[in-house]
Amino acid sequence: MSPETTKSWKVLSRLANTETDREDVPRRIEAAGLLADLTKQRLTEPVLEGLLALASERGLRDAIEAQFSGEPINRTEGRAALHTALRAPVDERPESAAEAEAVMTRVLDLADDVRRGTWRGATGKSITDVVHIGIGGSHLGPELAVEALTRPWHLGPRIHFVANIDGTSLSRALAGLDPNRTLFVVVSKSFSTLETRVNAGSSRAWFLERTGDASAIARHFVAVSTNLEAAAAFGIPPSNVYPMWDWVGGRFSVWSPVGLPLALAIGRDRFLEFLAGGHAMDSHFRRTPFAANLPVLMALTGIWNYNFLGVTNQAILPYAERLRLLPDFLQQLIMESNGKSVCHDGTPLNVHSMPIVWGGTGTNGQHAFHQLLHQGTRSFAADFIIVANGEPPASHHRWLNANALAQSQAMLMGQEDADPHKRVAGGKPTTTLVLPDLQPSSLGALIALYEHMVFCQGIIWDINSFDQWGVELGKRLAVPIFEQLGGKPALGQDASTRGLIEYLTRDDS
Ligand code: F6P
């Protein structure tokens, strides 16, 4: 049921319309080692009260328990969403997730073997390069985590990521690789995703052209998938297939065998620290009263911004080069989860769900798009993500954080000026998240924080955050167009698409 009919929604609407003399609430929360400063958000005590009442009215407490206990909360697909079980101690996992432990042990054993050089290629050589093939949830989390956490002294294999079907993605990854020292990791929950199938097929062809030995596939290709038959049909032996489960959504799967490249890059112990960081956030989320519960408060703050203050886009601004891929990862996590317009019962959602999420690293963004943030006409909210103990040299890091704080201050305070061109309005709602350092546990906690935030907002809006039916249409339409770009008559197409097909297939193109 759409939320605008609830009592608390009406109270909040009144507050949004009557808000005059705002007394902002200083609000700083610590959770799982992270600090969140919500002081620059436009929250007042009555607003917070209203938001917390909304959370109760929407049954958030029961919904959280339903998620953790493995109820099929992804109702359109009849599935649980149990990614939290993958990072929980074994005795705290629901029965339905019990099989995960043995599989994760195999994943971590493989990572150890490759890192130690005991996993040998078909010609007896150790592995120096891993090519990870996957897209969406089977790519974004692993690449973010590998880029954020790999340090030169970890001594693991080099990890290359291939996602896009554009051949450049694969050819760049393969350039200069020795097939005898390369391990391909094909990751696809469904094993039917076009990009991954095509990239995996071309990788196999590249490998066979150079080695001429089909039996060598068994030492150079492994797969992660729920679709064991399709992986076998591709030619990957069952012993090299690491199963996934339908109770882990793609965009929530970095904690599962999908995280294999991270384990390969940083090793077993640090991978387990990553899981522990996620679990620490889970414990906070599950046990802390809502008034001090970070994922809940971040979710409610978002609801206030998007549904009552008219905020139409959410910027993600990591001030850490190693978190360069965080905006891409969060785009999928948030927009694929909560870019919906229908409630659970199929009735329309009558209020806005998630706005556009985008972002980029500071300080680079300051010299690109921040101008619009300071003086443009569009409304936005921003999350600054900073690291207390960051990369040396110390003076660089101090400048980095000084700039992050200066930007959020400018967005809050603005500036008066007699010259209207120099006036900065201020009053922009921002949150600053502080990681103690950029380590596996803090990244784990950060990712889990956003996962739970997404979940809570889905509950408030009464949408299914765990399906993604909207992406199917384009996939289907691409099939006949592929044939028509290959020379078949462009029948059944709209005029624009037919014109483009004809242009791309004209004789002189
Ligand atoms: O097309 C969207 C999507 O289904 C995502 O939800 C998913 O993460 C991605 O494609 C990849 O899917 P798979 O892991 O099945 O290849």
Tab-separated table of N, CA and C and ligand atoms in Angstrom, residues 134-140 187-196 224-226 244 249-253 258 332 336 467-468 471-472 475, ligand 1:
chain	number	residue	atom	x	y	z
A	134	GLY	N	32.021	-11.038	-15.658
A	134	GLY	CA	30.686	-10.953	-15.061
A	134	GLY	C	30.209	-9.523	-15.195
A	135	ILE	N	28.921	-9.285	-14.986
A	135	ILE	CA	28.392	-7.917	-15.154
A	135	ILE	C	27.352	-7.633	-14.074
A	136	GLY	N	27.078	-6.363	-13.839
A	136	GLY	CA	26.084	-5.967	-12.829
A	136	GLY	C	26.531	-6.431	-11.457
A	137	GLY	N	25.639	-7.118	-10.761
A	137	GLY	CA	25.974	-7.584	-9.423
A	137	GLY	C	27.094	-8.608	-9.408
A	138	SER	N	27.357	-9.211	-10.554
A	138	SER	CA	28.449	-10.181	-10.627
A	138	SER	C	29.765	-9.491	-11.007
A	139	HIS	N	29.788	-8.179	-10.913
A	139	HIS	CA	30.991	-7.435	-11.284
A	139	HIS	C	31.261	-6.254	-10.344
A	140	LEU	N	30.213	-5.447	-10.088
A	140	LEU	CA	30.470	-4.144	-9.467
A	140	LEU	C	31.012	-4.249	-8.046
A	187	VAL	N	31.535	-15.449	-13.746
A	187	VAL	CA	30.573	-15.269	-12.665
A	187	VAL	C	29.239	-14.808	-13.235
A	188	SER	N	28.251	-15.645	-13.100
A	188	SER	CA	26.911	-15.265	-13.540
A	188	SER	C	25.921	-16.082	-12.739
A	189	LYS	N	25.142	-15.394	-11.946
A	189	LYS	CA	24.163	-16.104	-11.126
A	189	LYS	C	23.278	-16.961	-12.025
A	190	SER	N	22.820	-16.382	-13.127
A	190	SER	CA	21.901	-17.107	-14.013
A	190	SER	C	22.644	-17.940	-15.065
A	191	PHE	N	23.850	-17.599	-15.339
A	191	PHE	CA	24.656	-18.140	-16.443
A	191	PHE	C	23.929	-17.972	-17.776
A	192	SER	N	23.073	-16.957	-17.848
A	192	SER	CA	22.384	-16.729	-19.120
A	192	SER	C	22.568	-15.288	-19.572
A	193	THR	N	23.287	-14.493	-18.812
A	193	THR	CA	23.432	-13.077	-19.161
A	193	THR	C	24.281	-12.943	-20.421
A	194	LEU	N	23.724	-12.216	-21.383
A	194	LEU	CA	24.334	-12.127	-22.712
A	194	LEU	C	25.813	-11.728	-22.653
A	195	GLU	N	26.099	-10.627	-21.969
A	195	GLU	CA	27.464	-10.099	-21.960
A	195	GLU	C	28.445	-11.146	-21.439
A	196	THR	N	28.051	-11.802	-20.362
A	196	THR	CA	28.954	-12.759	-19.734
A	196	THR	C	29.121	-13.994	-20.613
A	224	VAL	N	31.154	-19.338	-11.129
A	224	VAL	CA	30.281	-19.147	-9.975
A	224	VAL	C	28.878	-18.957	-10.532
A	225	SER	N	27.927	-19.790	-10.111
A	225	SER	CA	26.584	-19.693	-10.684
A	225	SER	C	25.576	-20.512	-9.881
A	226	THR	N	24.293	-20.149	-10.039
A	226	THR	CA	23.231	-21.030	-9.523
A	226	THR	C	22.872	-22.060	-10.589
A	244	MET	N	25.993	-20.783	-6.321
A	244	MET	CA	25.357	-19.662	-5.619
A	244	MET	C	23.936	-20.086	-5.342
A	249	GLY	N	20.661	-12.062	-3.851
A	249	GLY	CA	20.454	-11.248	-5.050
A	249	GLY	C	21.796	-10.833	-5.637
A	250	GLY	N	21.853	-10.655	-6.959
A	250	GLY	CA	23.114	-10.302	-7.609
A	250	GLY	C	23.805	-9.106	-6.971
A	251	ARG	N	23.051	-8.035	-6.734
A	251	ARG	CA	23.680	-6.812	-6.216
A	251	ARG	C	24.018	-6.901	-4.732
A	252	PHE	N	23.640	-8.018	-4.105
A	252	PHE	CA	23.969	-8.244	-2.684
A	252	PHE	C	24.956	-9.407	-2.555
A	253	SER	N	25.670	-9.719	-3.645
A	253	SER	CA	26.347	-11.018	-3.668
A	253	SER	C	27.860	-10.977	-3.456
A	258	VAL	N	30.701	-15.059	-5.350
A	258	VAL	CA	30.958	-13.954	-6.295
A	258	VAL	C	32.160	-13.117	-5.831
A	332	GLN	N	23.913	0.692	-8.843
A	332	GLN	CA	23.158	-0.550	-9.057
A	332	GLN	C	22.401	-0.944	-7.786
A	336	GLU	N	18.703	-0.196	-8.903
A	336	GLU	CA	18.071	-1.435	-9.362
A	336	GLU	C	17.138	-1.971	-8.274
A	467	ASP	N	13.690	-7.466	-6.694
A	467	ASP	CA	13.529	-7.934	-8.080
A	467	ASP	C	13.998	-6.827	-9.038
A	468	GLN	N	13.962	-7.061	-10.323
A	468	GLN	CA	14.397	-6.058	-11.307
A	468	GLN	C	13.778	-6.355	-12.673
A	471	VAL	N	14.487	-4.493	-16.260
A	471	VAL	CA	15.653	-4.641	-17.142
A	471	VAL	C	15.406	-5.686	-18.240
A	472	GLU	N	14.318	-6.435	-18.128
A	472	GLU	CA	14.121	-7.550	-19.063
A	472	GLU	C	13.723	-7.101	-20.467
A	475	LYS	N	16.521	-6.323	-22.841
A	475	LYS	CA	17.267	-7.548	-23.191
A	475	LYS	C	16.540	-8.284	-24.315
B	1	F6P	O1	20.208	-7.387	-15.969
B	1	F6P	C1	20.307	-7.114	-14.637
B	1	F6P	C2	20.938	-8.251	-13.896
B	1	F6P	O2	20.061	-9.312	-13.822
B	1	F6P	C3	21.392	-7.828	-12.523
B	1	F6P	O3	20.382	-7.831	-11.601
B	1	F6P	C4	22.470	-8.806	-12.253
B	1	F6P	O4	23.302	-8.391	-11.209
B	1	F6P	C5	23.172	-8.834	-13.600
B	1	F6P	O5	22.123	-8.712	-14.533
B	1	F6P	C6	23.996	-10.052	-13.871
B	1	F6P	O6	23.267	-11.221	-13.742
B	1	F6P	P1	23.979	-12.645	-13.698
B	1	F6P	O7	24.801	-12.710	-12.476
B	1	F6P	O8	22.843	-13.631	-13.695
B	1	F6P	O9	24.827	-12.778	-14.934
